[in-house]
Tab-separated table of C-alpha atoms in Angstrom:
chain	number	residue	atom	x	y	z
A	248	MET	CA	-56.457	80.407	66.659
A	249	ALA	CA	-57.779	83.701	69.207
A	250	THR	CA	-59.276	82.368	72.738
A	251	LEU	CA	-62.407	83.177	73.761
A	252	VAL	CA	-63.287	83.521	77.537
A	253	ASN	CA	-66.277	84.796	79.359
A	254	HIS	CA	-66.942	85.393	83.250
A	255	VAL	CA	-69.936	85.786	84.464
A	256	ARG	CA	-70.350	88.524	87.284
A	257	ARG	CA	-73.852	87.633	89.270
A	258	ALA	CA	-75.977	90.289	90.255
A	259	PHE	CA	-73.723	93.141	88.991
A	260	TYR	CA	-74.587	96.379	87.571
A	261	ARG	CA	-72.478	99.508	86.035
A	262	ASP	CA	-74.009	102.114	84.004
A	263	SER	CA	-73.362	101.143	80.112
A	264	VAL	CA	-71.665	104.193	79.013
A	265	ALA	CA	-68.823	103.147	81.377
A	266	LEU	CA	-68.978	99.354	80.347
A	267	MET	CA	-68.502	100.913	77.365
A	268	ARG	CA	-65.300	102.773	77.872
A	269	ILE	CA	-63.640	99.794	79.759
A	270	SER	CA	-64.442	97.595	76.595
A	271	ARG	CA	-62.600	100.048	74.828
A	272	ALA	CA	-59.403	99.651	77.476
A	273	ILE	CA	-59.591	96.375	77.422
A	274	ALA	CA	-59.616	96.082	73.596
A	275	GLY	CA	-56.715	97.997	73.925
A	276	LEU	CA	-54.123	95.386	75.537
A	277	ASP	CA	-51.440	93.544	73.418
A	278	GLY	CA	-53.462	90.679	71.724
A	279	VAL	CA	-56.877	91.171	72.314
A	280	VAL	CA	-58.734	90.858	69.569
A	281	ALA	CA	-62.485	92.295	70.474
A	282	ALA	CA	-63.844	93.074	73.738
A	283	ALA	CA	-67.044	93.345	75.408
A	284	LEU	CA	-68.945	94.184	78.864
A	285	MET	CA	-72.323	94.012	78.975
A	286	ILE	CA	-75.480	93.079	81.170
A	287	GLY	CA	-76.865	89.714	80.363
A	288	SER	CA	-79.869	90.377	78.647
A	289	ALA	CA	-81.196	88.318	76.104
A	290	THR	CA	-80.754	91.199	73.938
A	291	ASN	CA	-77.425	91.869	74.546
A	292	ARG	CA	-76.088	87.967	74.883
A	293	LYS	CA	-78.235	88.387	71.136
A	294	LEU	CA	-75.344	90.900	69.801
A	295	MET	CA	-72.985	89.268	72.069
A	296	GLU	CA	-73.604	86.067	70.351
A	297	ASP	CA	-73.597	87.614	66.832
A	298	ALA	CA	-70.271	89.167	67.350
A	299	GLY	CA	-68.403	85.908	68.104
A	300	LEU	CA	-68.171	87.185	71.927
A	301	LEU	CA	-70.244	84.497	73.659
A	302	ALA	CA	-69.180	81.694	75.276
A	303	THR	CA	-71.034	78.936	77.367
A	304	ASP	CA	-70.450	81.092	80.583
A	305	GLY	CA	-71.869	83.894	79.176
A	306	ARG	CA	-74.960	82.186	78.017
A	307	SER	CA	-75.795	80.997	81.145
A	308	ALA	CA	-76.260	84.746	82.341
A	309	GLY	CA	-79.007	86.878	83.122
A	310	PRO	CA	-80.401	90.367	82.925
A	311	ASN	CA	-78.877	90.689	86.495
A	312	ASP	CA	-75.885	90.036	85.128
A	313	LEU	CA	-72.426	91.235	83.783
A	314	VAL	CA	-70.689	89.179	81.137
A	315	LEU	CA	-67.088	89.845	80.322
A	316	ALA	CA	-66.259	88.731	76.942
A	317	VAL	CA	-62.904	88.644	75.982
A	318	ARG	CA	-61.390	87.182	72.430
A	319	ALA	CA	-57.291	87.557	72.293
A	320	ASP	CA	-54.905	85.790	70.712
A	321	THR	CA	-53.587	83.269	74.248
A	322	GLN	CA	-54.911	82.214	77.258
A	323	ALA	CA	-52.245	84.301	78.843
A	324	SER	CA	-53.708	87.467	77.265
A	325	ALA	CA	-57.078	87.163	77.389
A	326	GLN	CA	-56.688	86.354	81.500
A	327	ALA	CA	-54.851	89.265	81.672
A	328	ALA	CA	-57.210	91.469	80.094
A	329	LEU	CA	-60.290	89.603	82.449
A	330	ASN	CA	-58.212	91.032	85.438
A	331	GLU	CA	-57.652	94.220	84.164
A	332	ALA	CA	-61.092	94.434	83.470
A	333	ALA	CA	-61.641	93.290	86.886
A	334	ARG	CA	-59.591	96.537	88.271
A	335	LEU	CA	-61.104	99.000	86.042
A	336	LEU	CA	-64.576	97.765	87.577
A	337	GLU	CA	-63.227	98.315	90.954
A	338	ALA	CA	-62.199	101.542	90.629
A	339	PRO	CA	-64.954	103.415	89.941
A	340	ALA	CA	-67.119	102.301	93.229
A	341	ALA	CA	-63.430	102.638	95.044
A	342	GLY	CA	-63.087	106.356	93.511
A	343	ASP	CA	-66.908	107.370	94.997
A	344	LYS	CA	-66.716	106.736	98.641
A	345	GLY	CA	-67.146	109.695	100.577
A	346	GLY	CA	-68.686	111.404	98.142
A	347	ASP	CA	-70.925	114.110	99.156
A	348	GLU	CA	-73.482	114.286	96.019
A	349	TRP	CA	-76.808	112.459	96.632
A	350	VAL	CA	-77.647	109.573	95.040
A	351	PRO	CA	-81.115	107.799	95.292
A	352	LYS	CA	-81.432	104.480	94.877
A	353	SER	CA	-85.113	104.264	93.632
A	354	LEU	CA	-87.761	106.781	92.368
A	355	ASP	CA	-89.417	106.619	95.558
A	356	THR	CA	-86.419	107.751	97.050
A	357	ALA	CA	-85.507	110.353	94.227
A	358	LEU	CA	-89.751	112.053	95.022
A	359	ALA	CA	-89.399	112.169	98.995
A	360	ARG	CA	-86.421	114.415	97.962
A	361	LEU	CA	-88.069	116.230	94.897
A	362	PRO	CA	-91.766	115.555	95.501
A	363	ASN	CA	-92.294	119.008	93.200
A	364	ALA	CA	-90.664	116.581	90.402
A	365	ASN	CA	-93.079	116.644	86.963
A	366	LEU	CA	-90.408	114.233	85.031
A	367	ALA	CA	-88.805	111.011	85.148
A	368	LEU	CA	-85.539	110.129	82.489
A	369	ILE	CA	-84.886	106.634	82.095
A	370	SER	CA	-81.730	105.199	81.349
A	371	VAL	CA	-81.513	101.550	82.504
A	372	PRO	CA	-81.171	98.323	80.322
A	373	GLY	CA	-84.105	98.055	77.959
A	374	GLU	CA	-85.513	94.824	79.865
A	375	PHE	CA	-86.059	97.018	82.973
A	376	ALA	CA	-87.078	100.417	81.129
A	377	ALA	CA	-91.118	99.554	80.723
A	378	SER	CA	-91.104	98.708	84.635
A	379	GLU	CA	-89.439	101.792	85.662
A	380	ALA	CA	-91.501	103.654	83.175
A	381	ARG	CA	-95.126	102.807	84.492
A	382	ARG	CA	-94.035	103.043	88.179
A	383	ALA	CA	-93.293	106.555	87.039
A	384	LEU	CA	-96.268	107.317	84.817
A	385	SER	CA	-98.466	105.933	88.208
A	386	ARG	CA	-96.784	108.817	90.162
A	387	GLY	CA	-97.795	111.286	87.579
A	388	LEU	CA	-94.379	112.024	86.485
A	389	HIS	CA	-93.939	112.875	82.151
A	390	VAL	CA	-91.366	110.117	80.951
A	391	MET	CA	-88.261	110.398	78.847
A	392	MET	CA	-86.580	107.164	78.119
A	393	PHE	CA	-83.460	107.454	76.740
A	394	SER	CA	-83.282	103.323	76.848
A	395	ASP	CA	-83.819	101.251	73.923
A	396	ASN	CA	-84.043	97.831	73.096
A	397	VAL	CA	-87.495	97.368	74.699
A	398	ALA	CA	-90.008	95.361	73.024
A	399	ILE	CA	-92.010	97.330	70.585
A	400	ASP	CA	-95.642	96.078	72.431
A	401	ASP	CA	-94.316	97.954	75.961
A	402	GLU	CA	-94.260	100.866	73.825
A	403	VAL	CA	-97.612	101.145	72.379
A	404	GLU	CA	-98.965	100.094	76.053
A	405	LEU	CA	-96.899	102.731	77.906
A	406	LYS	CA	-97.343	105.265	75.661
A	407	ARG	CA	-101.163	104.545	75.658
A	408	GLU	CA	-101.355	104.728	79.260
A	409	ALA	CA	-99.403	107.894	79.295
A	410	LYS	CA	-101.810	109.080	76.721
A	411	GLU	CA	-104.972	108.163	79.091
A	412	ARG	CA	-103.072	110.077	82.400
A	413	GLY	CA	-102.154	113.100	80.088
A	414	LEU	CA	-98.677	112.812	80.180
A	415	LEU	CA	-96.040	112.219	77.758
A	416	MET	CA	-94.251	109.304	77.201
A	417	MET	CA	-90.680	110.666	75.135
A	418	GLY	CA	-88.964	107.090	73.932
A	419	PRO	CA	-87.833	104.631	74.073
A	420	ASP	CA	-84.747	105.598	72.264
A	421	CYS	CA	-85.357	109.113	72.708
A	422	GLY	CA	-82.030	110.507	72.780
A	423	THR	CA	-82.676	114.158	73.077
A	424	ALA	CA	-84.964	117.015	74.724
A	425	ILE	CA	-85.284	120.349	75.906
A	426	ILE	CA	-87.967	121.146	78.445
A	427	GLY	CA	-88.270	124.254	79.507
A	428	GLY	CA	-85.155	125.368	78.602
A	429	VAL	CA	-83.894	122.546	80.193
A	430	PRO	CA	-81.724	120.665	77.581
A	431	LEU	CA	-82.239	116.280	78.291
A	432	ALA	CA	-79.389	113.477	77.239
A	433	PHE	CA	-77.805	114.848	74.354
A	434	ALA	CA	-79.002	118.472	73.912
A	435	ASN	CA	-77.490	121.871	73.269
A	436	VAL	CA	-78.000	124.944	75.058
A	437	ILE	CA	-80.535	126.654	72.945
A	438	ALA	CA	-82.196	130.054	73.818
A	439	ARG	CA	-85.637	130.309	74.564
A	440	GLY	CA	-87.693	131.477	72.268
A	441	ASP	CA	-91.573	130.868	70.418
A	442	ILE	CA	-90.216	127.761	67.990
A	443	GLY	CA	-91.747	123.997	69.243
A	444	ILE	CA	-89.755	121.202	68.169
A	445	VAL	CA	-91.743	117.812	67.723
A	446	GLY	CA	-88.998	114.673	66.623
A	447	ALA	CA	-88.081	111.325	66.021
A	448	SER	CA	-84.521	112.210	65.495
A	449	GLY	CA	-81.812	113.302	68.094
A	450	THR	CA	-79.477	114.503	65.626
A	451	GLY	CA	-82.227	115.629	63.707
A	452	MET	CA	-83.285	117.552	66.379
A	453	GLN	CA	-79.925	119.069	67.555
A	454	GLU	CA	-79.503	120.368	63.895
A	455	VAL	CA	-82.360	122.014	63.954
A	456	SER	CA	-82.476	123.260	66.892
A	457	THR	CA	-78.542	124.673	66.666
A	458	LEU	CA	-79.063	126.351	63.382
A	459	ILE	CA	-82.348	128.290	65.029
A	460	ALA	CA	-80.488	129.514	67.739
A	461	ARG	CA	-77.118	130.253	65.681
A	462	HIS	CA	-79.673	132.287	63.296
A	463	GLY	CA	-80.974	134.600	66.347
A	464	ARG	CA	-83.884	132.423	67.192
A	465	GLY	CA	-85.170	130.680	69.915
A	466	VAL	CA	-86.758	126.919	71.118
A	467	SER	CA	-89.662	127.148	73.327
A	468	HIS	CA	-89.567	123.099	73.498
A	469	ALA	CA	-87.788	120.336	71.802
A	470	ILE	CA	-90.263	116.788	72.723
A	471	GLY	CA	-88.047	114.202	71.426
A	472	VAL	CA	-90.875	110.836	70.592
A	473	GLY	CA	-88.446	107.717	70.463
A	474	GLY	CA	-87.602	106.711	66.587
A	475	ARG	CA	-90.685	104.254	66.058
A	476	ASP	CA	-93.449	106.836	67.400
A	477	LEU	CA	-94.054	107.433	63.396
A	478	LYS	CA	-94.560	103.749	62.322
A	479	GLN	CA	-97.830	101.879	62.078
A	480	ALA	CA	-97.451	99.946	65.411
A	481	VAL	CA	-97.445	102.845	67.461
A	482	GLY	CA	-99.084	105.208	65.531
A	483	GLY	CA	-97.529	108.472	66.170
A	484	ILE	CA	-99.136	108.809	70.143
A	485	THR	CA	-96.602	110.911	71.074
A	486	THR	CA	-96.003	113.040	68.616
A	487	LEU	CA	-99.968	113.574	68.550
A	488	MET	CA	-99.976	114.704	71.848
A	489	ALA	CA	-96.533	117.046	71.756
A	490	ILE	CA	-98.451	118.951	68.735
A	491	ASP	CA	-101.080	119.138	70.849
A	492	ALA	CA	-98.942	120.733	73.986
A	493	LEU	CA	-97.032	122.797	71.649
A	494	ASP	CA	-100.882	124.422	69.704
A	495	ARG	CA	-101.374	124.627	73.355
A	496	ASP	CA	-99.109	126.565	74.599
A	497	PRO	CA	-99.088	130.231	74.445
A	498	ALA	CA	-95.171	130.353	74.449
A	499	THR	CA	-94.556	128.404	71.009
A	500	ARG	CA	-96.207	130.605	68.325
A	501	GLN	CA	-94.570	127.752	65.598
A	502	LEU	CA	-93.733	124.493	64.667
A	503	VAL	CA	-91.113	122.127	63.522
A	504	LEU	CA	-91.811	118.616	62.990
A	505	VAL	CA	-88.709	116.235	62.408
A	506	SER	CA	-88.731	112.623	61.718
A	507	LYS	CA	-87.843	110.080	58.888
A	508	PRO	CA	-90.827	109.745	56.264
A	509	PRO	CA	-93.925	108.382	58.520
A	510	ALA	CA	-95.636	105.068	57.982
A	511	ALA	CA	-98.443	106.548	55.257
A	512	MET	CA	-101.834	106.081	57.677
A	513	VAL	CA	-99.510	106.998	60.377
A	514	ALA	CA	-98.385	110.484	58.062
A	515	LYS	CA	-102.085	111.091	56.853
A	516	THR	CA	-103.252	110.997	60.466
A	517	VAL	CA	-100.419	113.367	61.872
A	518	LEU	CA	-101.069	115.847	59.052
A	519	ASP	CA	-105.055	115.753	59.756
A	520	ARG	CA	-103.826	117.159	63.154
A	521	VAL	CA	-101.719	119.360	61.676
A	522	ALA	CA	-104.134	120.953	59.476
A	523	GLN	CA	-106.036	121.731	63.240
A	524	VAL	CA	-102.696	123.651	64.591
A	525	LYS	CA	-103.216	127.526	64.461
A	526	LYS	CA	-99.803	128.321	63.761
A	527	PRO	CA	-97.687	127.918	60.495
A	528	VAL	CA	-96.002	124.194	60.854
A	529	SER	CA	-92.267	123.620	58.897
A	530	ILE	CA	-92.103	119.564	58.447
A	531	CYS	CA	-88.613	117.574	57.626
A	532	PHE	CA	-89.900	114.322	56.578
A	533	ILE	CA	-85.888	113.780	55.903
A	534	GLY	CA	-86.013	112.184	52.148
A	535	ALA	CA	-89.568	112.725	50.973
A	536	ASP	CA	-90.440	115.948	49.220
A	537	ASP	CA	-94.515	114.470	46.942
A	538	MET	CA	-96.349	114.339	50.089
A	539	SER	CA	-99.039	116.631	50.366
A	540	VAL	CA	-99.295	118.628	53.422
A	541	PRO	CA	-102.246	121.156	54.619
A	542	ALA	CA	-102.462	125.072	53.957
A	543	ASN	CA	-100.818	125.618	57.249
A	544	ALA	CA	-97.770	123.433	56.809
A	545	ALA	CA	-94.235	123.407	54.388
A	546	LEU	CA	-92.084	120.310	53.657
A	547	PHE	CA	-89.086	120.062	53.559
A	548	SER	CA	-86.544	116.648	53.006
A	549	ASP	CA	-83.760	118.065	54.259
A	550	LEU	CA	-83.059	119.986	58.129
A	551	ARG	CA	-81.327	123.428	56.302
A	552	SER	CA	-84.221	124.255	54.034
A	553	CYS	CA	-86.777	122.878	57.086
A	554	VAL	CA	-85.003	125.356	59.205
A	555	GLU	CA	-84.471	127.964	56.575
A	556	HIS	CA	-88.786	128.128	56.344
A	557	ALA	CA	-89.331	128.546	60.020
A	558	LEU	CA	-86.743	131.474	60.126
A	559	GLY	CA	-89.004	133.173	57.756
A	560	GLY	CA	-87.227	132.374	54.600
A	561	LYS	CA	-83.637	133.511	55.831
A	562	ARG	CA	-80.711	132.156	54.014
A	563	ILE	CA	-78.423	130.118	56.103
A	564	GLY	CA	-74.878	130.409	54.458
A	565	TRP	CA	-71.535	130.404	53.729
A	566	THR	CA	-69.920	133.053	55.674
A	567	PRO	CA	-68.548	135.456	54.451
A	568	HIS	CA	-68.450	133.490	50.945
A	569	ALA	CA	-68.632	129.444	49.815
A	570	PRO	CA	-65.154	128.147	49.079
A	571	ASP	CA	-64.558	127.447	45.662
A	572	ALA	CA	-64.752	123.717	44.872
A	573	LYS	CA	-62.343	123.721	41.917
A	574	SER	CA	-59.866	124.866	44.227
A	575	LEU	CA	-60.692	122.509	46.720
A	576	ALA	CA	-60.416	119.466	44.345
A	577	THR	CA	-56.353	120.970	43.808
A	578	ARG	CA	-55.855	119.305	47.344
A	579	VAL	CA	-57.071	115.945	46.258
A	580	ALA	CA	-54.251	113.526	44.929
A	581	ARG	CA	-55.432	112.032	41.278
A	582	PRO	CA	-56.827	109.212	40.259
A	583	ARG	CA	-58.527	109.242	43.902
A	584	THR	CA	-62.093	110.138	43.138
A	585	ARG	CA	-64.523	108.563	45.943
A	586	LEU	CA	-66.512	109.788	48.615
A	587	GLN	CA	-67.123	108.501	52.702
A	588	GLY	CA	-69.439	109.392	54.611
A	589	LEU	CA	-68.081	109.246	58.642
A	590	PHE	CA	-71.130	110.043	60.635
A	591	SER	CA	-71.669	110.338	64.659
A	592	GLY	CA	-75.368	111.307	63.911
A	593	GLY	CA	-78.188	108.852	62.011
A	594	THR	CA	-80.100	111.452	60.744
A	595	LEU	CA	-76.958	113.661	59.553
A	596	CYS	CA	-76.278	110.428	57.814
A	597	ALA	CA	-79.623	110.406	55.896
A	598	GLU	CA	-79.589	113.946	55.414
A	599	ALA	CA	-75.985	113.875	53.489
A	600	GLN	CA	-78.192	110.387	51.112
A	601	VAL	CA	-80.903	112.910	50.309
A	602	ILE	CA	-78.228	115.693	49.645
A	603	LEU	CA	-76.260	113.376	47.468
A	604	ARG	CA	-78.981	111.156	45.569
A	605	ARG	CA	-80.623	114.946	45.277
A	606	ALA	CA	-77.536	115.408	43.093
A	607	GLY	CA	-78.226	113.071	41.020
A	608	ILE	CA	-74.496	110.969	42.640
A	609	ALA	CA	-75.088	107.044	43.419
A	610	VAL	CA	-74.594	106.764	46.924
A	611	ALA	CA	-74.842	103.849	49.642
A	612	SER	CA	-74.931	103.710	53.795
A	613	ASN	CA	-75.327	101.021	56.028
A	614	VAL	CA	-78.362	102.859	57.403
A	615	PRO	CA	-80.154	103.908	54.078
A	616	ILE	CA	-83.077	106.194	53.373
A	617	PRO	CA	-85.686	105.015	51.332
A	618	GLY	CA	-84.374	104.583	47.345
A	619	VAL	CA	-80.944	104.627	48.628
A	620	PRO	CA	-79.128	100.407	48.134
A	621	THR	CA	-76.249	98.719	51.168
A	622	PRO	CA	-72.572	99.197	50.492
A	623	ALA	CA	-73.267	95.272	49.737
A	624	ALA	CA	-75.729	95.750	47.084
A	625	ALA	CA	-74.003	98.937	45.823
A	626	PRO	CA	-70.090	98.222	45.573
A	627	ASP	CA	-69.256	101.002	43.433
A	628	ALA	CA	-71.581	103.915	44.929
A	629	HIS	CA	-70.020	106.349	47.219
A	630	VAL	CA	-70.943	105.350	50.867
A	631	VAL	CA	-71.797	107.012	54.293
A	632	LEU	CA	-72.159	105.099	57.059
A	633	ASP	CA	-74.089	105.788	60.559
A	634	LEU	CA	-71.399	105.239	63.409
A	635	GLY	CA	-73.684	105.184	66.093
A	636	ASP	CA	-75.929	102.270	64.261
A	637	ASP	CA	-75.615	98.981	66.594
A	638	GLU	CA	-73.223	97.177	64.463
A	639	TYR	CA	-70.398	99.676	65.258
A	640	THR	CA	-71.453	100.269	69.357
A	641	LEU	CA	-71.424	96.747	70.431
A	642	GLY	CA	-69.160	97.343	73.585
A	643	ARG	CA	-68.270	100.851	72.974
A	644	PRO	CA	-69.424	104.363	73.391
A	645	HIS	CA	-71.463	105.914	71.058
A	646	PRO	CA	-69.158	107.715	68.474
A	647	MET	CA	-70.662	111.526	70.001
A	648	ILE	CA	-69.195	110.083	73.238
A	649	ASP	CA	-66.135	108.385	72.107
A	650	PRO	CA	-64.411	109.047	68.883
A	651	THR	CA	-62.014	106.562	68.720
A	652	LEU	CA	-63.884	104.213	66.199
A	653	ARG	CA	-64.448	106.828	63.834
A	654	ASN	CA	-61.297	108.430	64.230
A	655	GLN	CA	-59.463	104.725	63.204
A	656	MET	CA	-62.167	104.595	60.122
A	657	LEU	CA	-60.942	108.030	59.352
A	658	SER	CA	-57.052	106.995	59.284
A	659	ALA	CA	-58.300	103.978	57.087
A	660	ALA	CA	-60.208	105.905	54.559
A	661	LEU	CA	-57.402	108.403	53.870
A	662	ARG	CA	-54.285	105.661	53.412
A	663	ASN	CA	-57.123	103.874	50.708
A	664	GLY	CA	-56.228	105.282	47.432
A	665	LYS	CA	-59.329	105.460	46.188
A	666	THR	CA	-60.731	108.370	48.854
A	667	ALA	CA	-60.989	111.566	47.973
A	668	VAL	CA	-63.741	113.268	49.923
A	669	VAL	CA	-64.152	112.761	53.710
A	670	LEU	CA	-67.967	113.902	55.062
A	671	LEU	CA	-67.703	114.303	58.583
A	672	ASP	CA	-70.412	115.784	61.528
A	673	VAL	CA	-68.514	116.993	64.753
A	674	VAL	CA	-71.772	117.095	67.350
A	675	ILE	CA	-71.148	118.993	70.603
A	676	GLY	CA	-73.192	119.960	73.756
A	677	TYR	CA	-74.317	118.466	76.613
A	678	GLY	CA	-73.762	113.972	76.215
A	679	ALA	CA	-70.613	114.469	73.782
A	680	HIS	CA	-67.179	114.720	73.897
A	681	ALA	CA	-65.334	117.086	75.682
A	682	ASP	CA	-63.812	118.280	72.487
A	683	PRO	CA	-64.620	116.320	69.088
A	684	ALA	CA	-62.751	118.355	67.016
A	685	GLY	CA	-59.302	118.538	68.925
A	686	ASP	CA	-59.530	114.757	69.001
A	687	LEU	CA	-60.308	114.567	65.352
A	688	ILE	CA	-57.128	116.389	64.662
A	689	ALA	CA	-55.146	114.851	66.764
A	690	ALA	CA	-55.935	111.603	64.836
A	691	LEU	CA	-54.763	113.178	61.373
A	692	PRO	CA	-51.522	113.325	59.690
A	693	ALA	CA	-50.453	116.639	58.594
A	694	ALA	CA	-52.508	118.530	56.329
A	695	LYS	CA	-49.706	118.049	52.962
A	696	ASP	CA	-49.700	114.595	53.484
A	697	ARG	CA	-53.350	113.546	53.295
A	698	GLU	CA	-54.055	113.658	49.822
A	699	ALA	CA	-57.982	114.189	50.557
A	700	LEU	CA	-60.478	116.412	51.040
A	701	LEU	CA	-62.043	116.582	54.470
A	702	ILE	CA	-65.407	118.409	54.922
A	703	ALA	CA	-67.223	119.009	58.168
A	704	SER	CA	-69.878	120.576	59.577
A	705	VAL	CA	-70.743	121.338	63.692
A	706	CYS	CA	-73.574	120.708	65.048
A	707	GLY	CA	-73.940	123.237	68.275
A	708	THR	CA	-73.987	126.530	69.942
A	709	GLU	CA	-71.478	129.270	71.424
A	710	ASP	CA	-73.143	128.411	74.999
A	711	ASP	CA	-72.357	124.605	74.251
A	712	PRO	CA	-69.408	123.580	76.969
A	713	GLN	CA	-67.052	123.061	73.705
A	714	ARG	CA	-68.118	125.996	71.956
A	715	TYR	CA	-68.852	126.393	68.759
A	716	SER	CA	-66.252	129.074	67.344
A	717	ARG	CA	-64.284	127.011	68.949
A	718	GLN	CA	-64.714	123.577	67.410
A	719	VAL	CA	-64.269	125.626	63.986
A	720	ALA	CA	-61.924	127.327	64.479
A	721	GLN	CA	-59.531	123.940	65.553
A	722	LEU	CA	-61.289	122.317	61.941
A	723	ASP	CA	-59.753	125.556	60.145
A	724	GLU	CA	-56.890	125.601	61.337
A	725	ALA	CA	-56.166	122.041	60.597
A	726	GLY	CA	-57.042	122.536	56.894
A	727	ILE	CA	-60.567	120.805	57.274
A	728	VAL	CA	-62.996	122.936	55.404
A	729	ALA	CA	-65.968	123.958	58.178
A	730	ALA	CA	-69.618	124.193	56.342
A	731	PRO	CA	-72.186	126.341	58.379
A	732	SER	CA	-74.695	122.914	58.347
A	733	ASN	CA	-74.229	119.104	57.478
A	734	ALA	CA	-76.499	120.090	54.466
A	735	HIS	CA	-73.895	122.825	53.233
A	736	ALA	CA	-70.843	120.203	54.084
A	737	ALA	CA	-72.593	117.727	51.655
A	738	GLU	CA	-73.374	120.178	48.791
A	739	LEU	CA	-69.935	121.129	49.056
A	740	ALA	CA	-68.655	117.977	48.598
A	741	VAL	CA	-71.118	117.052	45.681
A	742	ASP	CA	-69.085	120.287	44.188
A	743	VAL	CA	-65.890	118.660	44.916
A	744	LEU	CA	-66.745	115.289	43.060
A	745	ARG	CA	-67.905	117.053	39.744
A	746	ALA	CA	-64.976	118.669	40.078
A	747	LEU	CA	-62.676	116.037	40.278
A	748	ALA	CA	-64.737	114.233	37.670
């Protein structure tokens, strides 16, 4: 029987990404079944409890404490893992000593050094994020809140206060923004242009902005609003303010809105505001294609079609031509017939569901769009998974930062004798893995030994640190089909499945 051990470090804080990386390191030690290092907030304790990683000591932790949790085969293995975790926790602090980089300890200190700053990016545990945001708003700063696990009542209160002050409150759980050409959080290097984006989805905005950039246009601003802004409880407060801001902005000549379908009353409010915009608007509500929109707007259910409209009808296509699905199907060993989607981007996972369902293919997902079941409810359906969802990121970095878990699941999918096609996204840019295509390829058997077809799309630009063309070239060289967009990848997967039928 496995041994569960918790150790609590009182009044101890480390960045969540650093904690996730340490969790990954100790989870890989001999005899360790699972591990997590998390701040002892109520939300995190619940996550650890659900994962079977919380013991009596851990339950006593508070939001200022750090919980080290290990489940191992033996007491000795558990203790060895805790010792290694302690060593790794101390290593960053030791390595930072003597550095010349200035790191402010408070908002007041930062503003004393940067008195002209007008935006604060908040990335602290959810329990502390709201108070930090209030502090920033009171000092006249726009806020981008990367933090999640913030109570929705706090979100509403913060957004109402921001509106009263004439400030944007982006988030909580706002993963992407580009303000005045500056990429924030998970974002890409995009040329300045005249298309303004408002988005409740991070990778959705990344896909839209990178497709725009790779096809000769640019972005004025990309304003993230947080995944709950268009829910009934919030009412689209930041979305409406962002539309106002871009409508007033002389550098913005057209708008793109990206989101999962809003609540009905919120959709009406947003579309009523869109009708007043003096510029053309392209709207992508993922999976929604039956909504009435104003005359100055067009509605799309997938990201690529929305971008093509924003580009004035310019088609996004394969270069030089689309691969032949029947030829690709010959790479698949019979009787493999199933599709497995392994996505790091939640919106890209949702778009794949739209494409598959539109083609009449039964699909299931752990984060389904309306009308799509979960894998448990539809065991015979093809499955696409969002590996950035909470169930997969407990104690681990997001797969855009560290794709280890996805690589493991990819290996398992290839070993599964039913898997014919694997759909993947490769997301690059700031905050993402330094070489996601290379890391993916290193985890694969040689192309001749795979027995299944891999189809991927790269979300990024040539100016990103990882370079779009370099990522695509690596995929091509490794025998992975590199599609020009996530929608193209899903459509090709449909054609291959039909060729296998």
